[in-house]
Coordinates of C-alpha atoms in Angstrom, one line a residue:
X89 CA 45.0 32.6 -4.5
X90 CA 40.9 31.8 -4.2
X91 CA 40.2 30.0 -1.7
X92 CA 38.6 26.6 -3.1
X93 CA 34.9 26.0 -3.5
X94 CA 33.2 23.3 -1.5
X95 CA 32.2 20.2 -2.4
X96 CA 28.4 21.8 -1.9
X97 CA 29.4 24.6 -4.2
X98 CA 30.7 22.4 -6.9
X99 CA 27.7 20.3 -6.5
X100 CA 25.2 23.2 -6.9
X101 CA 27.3 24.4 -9.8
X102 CA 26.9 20.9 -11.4
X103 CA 22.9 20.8 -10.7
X104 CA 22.3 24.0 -12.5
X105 CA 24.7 23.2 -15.3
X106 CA 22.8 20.1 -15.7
X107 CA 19.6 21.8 -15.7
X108 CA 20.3 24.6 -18.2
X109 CA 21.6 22.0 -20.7
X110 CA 18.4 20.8 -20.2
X111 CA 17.0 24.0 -21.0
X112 CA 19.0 25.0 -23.6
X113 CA 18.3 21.5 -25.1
X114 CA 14.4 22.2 -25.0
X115 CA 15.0 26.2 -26.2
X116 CA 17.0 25.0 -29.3
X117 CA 14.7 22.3 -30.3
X118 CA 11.8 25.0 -29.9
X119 CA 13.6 26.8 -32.0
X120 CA 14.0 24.6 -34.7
X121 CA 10.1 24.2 -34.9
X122 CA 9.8 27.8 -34.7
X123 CA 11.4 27.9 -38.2
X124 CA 8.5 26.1 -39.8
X125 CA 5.9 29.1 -39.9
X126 CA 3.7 30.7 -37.2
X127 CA 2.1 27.2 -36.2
X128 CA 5.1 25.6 -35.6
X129 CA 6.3 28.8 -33.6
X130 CA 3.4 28.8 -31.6
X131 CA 3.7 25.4 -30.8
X132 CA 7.6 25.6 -29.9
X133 CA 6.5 28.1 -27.5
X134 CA 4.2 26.1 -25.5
X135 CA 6.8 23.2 -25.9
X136 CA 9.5 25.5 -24.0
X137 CA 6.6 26.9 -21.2
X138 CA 5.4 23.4 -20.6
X139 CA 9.3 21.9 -20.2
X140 CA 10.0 24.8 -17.8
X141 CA 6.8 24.6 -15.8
X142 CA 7.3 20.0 -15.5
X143 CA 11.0 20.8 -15.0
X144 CA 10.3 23.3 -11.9
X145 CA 7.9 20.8 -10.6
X146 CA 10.3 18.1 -10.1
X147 CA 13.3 20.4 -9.5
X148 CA 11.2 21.9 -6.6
X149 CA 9.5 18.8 -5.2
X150 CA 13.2 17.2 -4.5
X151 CA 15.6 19.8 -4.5
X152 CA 13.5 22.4 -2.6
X153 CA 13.1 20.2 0.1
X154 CA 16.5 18.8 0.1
X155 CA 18.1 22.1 0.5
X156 CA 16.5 24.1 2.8
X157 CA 15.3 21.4 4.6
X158 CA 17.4 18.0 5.0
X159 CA 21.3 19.5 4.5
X160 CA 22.8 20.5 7.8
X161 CA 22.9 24.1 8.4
X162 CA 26.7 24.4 8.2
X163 CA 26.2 22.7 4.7
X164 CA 23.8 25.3 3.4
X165 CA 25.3 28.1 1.2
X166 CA 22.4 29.3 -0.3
X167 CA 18.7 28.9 -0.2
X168 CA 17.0 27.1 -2.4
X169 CA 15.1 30.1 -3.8
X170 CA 18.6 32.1 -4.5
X171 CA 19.9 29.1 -6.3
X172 CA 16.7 29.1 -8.8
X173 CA 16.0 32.4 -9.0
X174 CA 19.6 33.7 -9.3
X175 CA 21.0 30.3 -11.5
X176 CA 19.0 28.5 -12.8
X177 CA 15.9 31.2 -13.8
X178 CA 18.6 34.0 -15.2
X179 CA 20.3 31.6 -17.6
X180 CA 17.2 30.1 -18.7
X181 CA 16.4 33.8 -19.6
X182 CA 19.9 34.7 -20.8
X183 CA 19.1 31.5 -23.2
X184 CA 15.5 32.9 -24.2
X185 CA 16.6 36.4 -25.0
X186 CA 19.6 35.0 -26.9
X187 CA 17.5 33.2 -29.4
X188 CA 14.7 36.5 -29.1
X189 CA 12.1 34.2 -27.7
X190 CA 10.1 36.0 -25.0
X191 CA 9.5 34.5 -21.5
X192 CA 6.4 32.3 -20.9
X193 CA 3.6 33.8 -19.4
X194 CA 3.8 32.9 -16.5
X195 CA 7.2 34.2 -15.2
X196 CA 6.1 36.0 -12.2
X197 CA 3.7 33.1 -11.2
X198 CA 6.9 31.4 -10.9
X199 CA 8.9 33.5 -9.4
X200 CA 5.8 34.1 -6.1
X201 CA 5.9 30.1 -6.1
X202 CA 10.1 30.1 -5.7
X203 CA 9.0 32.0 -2.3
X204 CA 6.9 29.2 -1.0
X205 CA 5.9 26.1 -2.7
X206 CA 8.6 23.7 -1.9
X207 CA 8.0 24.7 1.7
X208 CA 4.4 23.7 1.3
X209 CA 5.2 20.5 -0.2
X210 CA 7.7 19.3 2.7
X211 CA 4.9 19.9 4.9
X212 CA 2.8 17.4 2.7
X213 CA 6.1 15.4 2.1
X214 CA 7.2 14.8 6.0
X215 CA 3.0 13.9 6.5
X216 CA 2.7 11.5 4.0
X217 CA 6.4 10.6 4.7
X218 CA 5.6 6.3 4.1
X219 CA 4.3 6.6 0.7
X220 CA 7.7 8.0 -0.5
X221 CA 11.0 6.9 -0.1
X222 CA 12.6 9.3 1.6
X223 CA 13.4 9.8 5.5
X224 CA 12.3 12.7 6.5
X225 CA 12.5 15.4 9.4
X226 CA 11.0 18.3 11.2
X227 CA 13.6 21.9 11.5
X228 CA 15.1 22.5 14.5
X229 CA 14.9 26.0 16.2
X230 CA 18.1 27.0 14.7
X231 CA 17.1 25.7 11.2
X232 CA 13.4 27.8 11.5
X233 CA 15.5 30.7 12.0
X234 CA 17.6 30.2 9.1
X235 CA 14.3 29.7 7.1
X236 CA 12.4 32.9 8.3
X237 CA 16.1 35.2 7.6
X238 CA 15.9 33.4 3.7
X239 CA 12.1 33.6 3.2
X240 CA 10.3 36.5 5.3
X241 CA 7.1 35.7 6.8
X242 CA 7.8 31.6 6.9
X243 CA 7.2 31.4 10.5
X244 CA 4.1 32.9 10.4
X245 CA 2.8 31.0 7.6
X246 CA 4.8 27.5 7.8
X247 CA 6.2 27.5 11.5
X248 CA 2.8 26.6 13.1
X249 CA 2.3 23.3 10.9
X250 CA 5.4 22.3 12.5
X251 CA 4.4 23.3 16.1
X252 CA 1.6 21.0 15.3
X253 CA 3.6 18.1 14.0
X254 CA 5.9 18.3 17.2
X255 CA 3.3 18.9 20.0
X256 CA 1.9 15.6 18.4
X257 CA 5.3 14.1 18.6
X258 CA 5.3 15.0 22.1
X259 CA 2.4 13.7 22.7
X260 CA 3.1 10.2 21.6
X261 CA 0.8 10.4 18.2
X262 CA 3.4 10.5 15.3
X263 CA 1.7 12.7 13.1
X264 CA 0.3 10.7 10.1
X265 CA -2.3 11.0 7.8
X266 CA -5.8 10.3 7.7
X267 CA -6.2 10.7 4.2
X268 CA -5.2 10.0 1.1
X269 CA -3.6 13.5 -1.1
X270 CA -5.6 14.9 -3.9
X271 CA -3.1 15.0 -6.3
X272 CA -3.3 17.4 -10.0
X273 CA -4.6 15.4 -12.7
X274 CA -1.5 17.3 -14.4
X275 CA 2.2 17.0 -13.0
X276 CA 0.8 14.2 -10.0
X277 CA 1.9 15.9 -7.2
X278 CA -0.2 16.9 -4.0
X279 CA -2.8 19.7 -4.5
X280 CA -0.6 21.7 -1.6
X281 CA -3.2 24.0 0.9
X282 CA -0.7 26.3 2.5
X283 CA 0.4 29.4 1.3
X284 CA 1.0 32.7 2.5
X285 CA -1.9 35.2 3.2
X286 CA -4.1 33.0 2.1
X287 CA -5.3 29.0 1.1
X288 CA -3.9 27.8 -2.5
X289 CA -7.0 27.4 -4.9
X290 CA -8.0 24.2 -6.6
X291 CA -8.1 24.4 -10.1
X292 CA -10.6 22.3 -11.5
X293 CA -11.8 21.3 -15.2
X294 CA -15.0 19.1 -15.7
X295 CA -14.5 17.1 -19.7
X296 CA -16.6 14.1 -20.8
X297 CA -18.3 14.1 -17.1
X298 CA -15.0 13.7 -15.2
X299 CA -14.0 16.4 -13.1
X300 CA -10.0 17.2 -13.0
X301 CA -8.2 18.9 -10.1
X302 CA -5.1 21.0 -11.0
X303 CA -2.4 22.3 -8.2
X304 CA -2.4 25.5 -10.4
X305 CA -3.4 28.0 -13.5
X306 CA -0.1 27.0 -15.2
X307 CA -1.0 22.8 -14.6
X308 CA -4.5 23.6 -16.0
X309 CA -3.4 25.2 -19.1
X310 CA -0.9 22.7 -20.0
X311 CA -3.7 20.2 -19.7
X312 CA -6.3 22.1 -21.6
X313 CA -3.6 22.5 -24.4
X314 CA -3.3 18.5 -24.5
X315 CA -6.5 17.1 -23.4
X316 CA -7.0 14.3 -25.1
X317 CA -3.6 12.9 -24.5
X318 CA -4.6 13.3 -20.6
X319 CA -8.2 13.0 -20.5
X320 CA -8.0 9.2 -19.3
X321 CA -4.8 9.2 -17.4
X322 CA -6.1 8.5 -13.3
X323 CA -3.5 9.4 -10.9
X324 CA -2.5 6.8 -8.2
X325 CA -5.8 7.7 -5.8
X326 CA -8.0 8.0 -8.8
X327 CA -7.0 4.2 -9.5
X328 CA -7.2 3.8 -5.5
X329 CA -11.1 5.7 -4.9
X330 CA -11.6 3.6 -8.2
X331 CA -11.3 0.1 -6.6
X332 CA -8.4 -0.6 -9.6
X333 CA -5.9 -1.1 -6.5
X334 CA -7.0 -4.1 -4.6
X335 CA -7.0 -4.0 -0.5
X336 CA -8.3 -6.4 1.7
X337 CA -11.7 -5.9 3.8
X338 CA -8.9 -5.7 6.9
X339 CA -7.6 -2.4 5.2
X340 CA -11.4 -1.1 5.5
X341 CA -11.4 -1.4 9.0
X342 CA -7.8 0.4 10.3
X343 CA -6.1 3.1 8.8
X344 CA -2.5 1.7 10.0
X345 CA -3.9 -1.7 8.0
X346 CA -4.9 0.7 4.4
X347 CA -1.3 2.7 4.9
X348 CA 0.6 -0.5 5.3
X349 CA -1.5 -2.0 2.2
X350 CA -0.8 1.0 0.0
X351 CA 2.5 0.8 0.9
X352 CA 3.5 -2.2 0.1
X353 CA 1.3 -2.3 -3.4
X354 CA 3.6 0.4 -3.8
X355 CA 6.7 -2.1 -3.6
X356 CA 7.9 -0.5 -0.4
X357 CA 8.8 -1.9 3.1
X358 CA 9.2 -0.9 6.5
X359 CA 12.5 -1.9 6.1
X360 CA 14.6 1.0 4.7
X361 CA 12.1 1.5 2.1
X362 CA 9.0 3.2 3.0
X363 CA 10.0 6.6 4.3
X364 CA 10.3 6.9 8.1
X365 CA 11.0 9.8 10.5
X366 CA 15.0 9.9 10.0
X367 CA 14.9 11.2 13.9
X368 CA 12.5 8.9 15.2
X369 CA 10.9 12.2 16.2
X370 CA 13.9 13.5 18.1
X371 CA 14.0 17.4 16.6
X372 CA 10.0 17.8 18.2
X373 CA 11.4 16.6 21.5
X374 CA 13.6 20.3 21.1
X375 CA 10.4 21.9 21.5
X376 CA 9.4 20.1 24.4

């Protein structure tokens, strides 16, 4: 008899059924519109590319992390790259060639970023840990091992953030930020700055005298498609640089006062809400 799947297994097989229902939902909609002439058509295309490309977003900004990051090495049975790539990206194409649509065009952009994004996002994620609401940690030495065996190179392009990030643990300065993010005017997330062999480019657009900043080619031409349903949207520092999020003269003065002020405009605590070192900085002290 087979042996029985783990609970992880079954969980990971539920996560990717759920997402390419999702999918599949979005493909056969698209291809309902497609039906109406080649406007329509065209426009169900860039209704399945830009569903993909939000859906990736999210998908990689909390799974990504969540995998190869915060589950227990003994709990990990794939990375998180192996589960989109080999699940979630080949049904998604079984389900495009099944109704003969081809695959957006940016398919291999995607499938570089499966190799490195999410990893560059933790890093922004565990720095800017208070603003979210999620307790956070740094790898261990075994875990860094396990990530440069699934992802080639991560060491040398990831590992010495984290050096960093512990020597300042070490040290006695937590490392936290002195800075707000620049986040894309697009899907909202952090403009990320590390990538392999070389820094991430910001994509920017200047319309109506405003100058819009875009984590990539594929969140730039999703806005330029739409961009007057976007044009006036401010992310959460554009309302902050703006002066429509009110601080005190206090929070002008200490950057420990602004992060507690933006914090708790943003409803959180330091009381289970605001994310904290889940440690308390106890994986840096391996590296001591």
């Amino acid at each position: 008899m087979p042996e029985p799947k783990s609970q992880a297994w079954e969980g990971l097989e539920r996560q990717a059924s759920r997402i390419s229902a999702r999918l599949r939902r979005t493909v056969e909609y698209a291809k309902r519109l497609g039906k109406g002439g080649s406007a329509l058509k065209e426009a169900a295309e860039f209704y399945i590319a830009k569903s993909f490309w939000l859906n990736w977003r999210t998908i990689a900004a909390l799974t990504g992390p969540s995998m190869d990051y915060l589950t227990p090495l003994d709990g990990r049975i794939m990375s998180f790259r192996e589960f989109m790539v080999e699940w979630v990206g080949a049904q998604f194409k079984r389900q495009l060639e099944d109704y003969g649509i081809e695959l957006p065009w940016f398919w291999r952009y995607w499938e570089e970023e499966t190799k490195w994004w999410h990893h560059s996002f933790e890093l922004v994620m565990y720095l800017w840990r208070r603003t979210s609401n999620i307790h956070n940690r740094g790898p261990t030495p075994e875990e860094r091992r396990w990530l440069e065996e699934k992802y080639p190179g991560w060491e040398e392009t990831f590992g010495r953030f984290w050096d960093l990030y512990a020597k300042n643990y070490i040290e006695g300065r937590p490392p936290l930020p002195k800075t707000a993010p620049l986040l894309c005017n697009m899907c909202q997330l952090p403009l990320i700055s590390v990538k392999p062999g070389r820094h991430v480019v910001i994509y920017q657009k200047e319309y109506n005298g405003r100058l819009y900043n875009f984590c990539s080619p594929v969140c730039m031409w999703i806005w330029e498609q739409e961009k007057e349903r976007y044009a006036g949207h401010m992310t959460y520092v554009d309302r902050l640089l703006a002066g429509k999020i009110k601080l005190s003269p206090e929070a002008m003065k200490s950057i420990e006062r602004l992060w507690d002020e933006i914090i708790w405009h943003m409803g959180y605590t330091e009381f289970g809400e605001a994310g904290l070192d889940a440690t308390n900085g106890a994986w840096a002290l391996l590296y001591k």
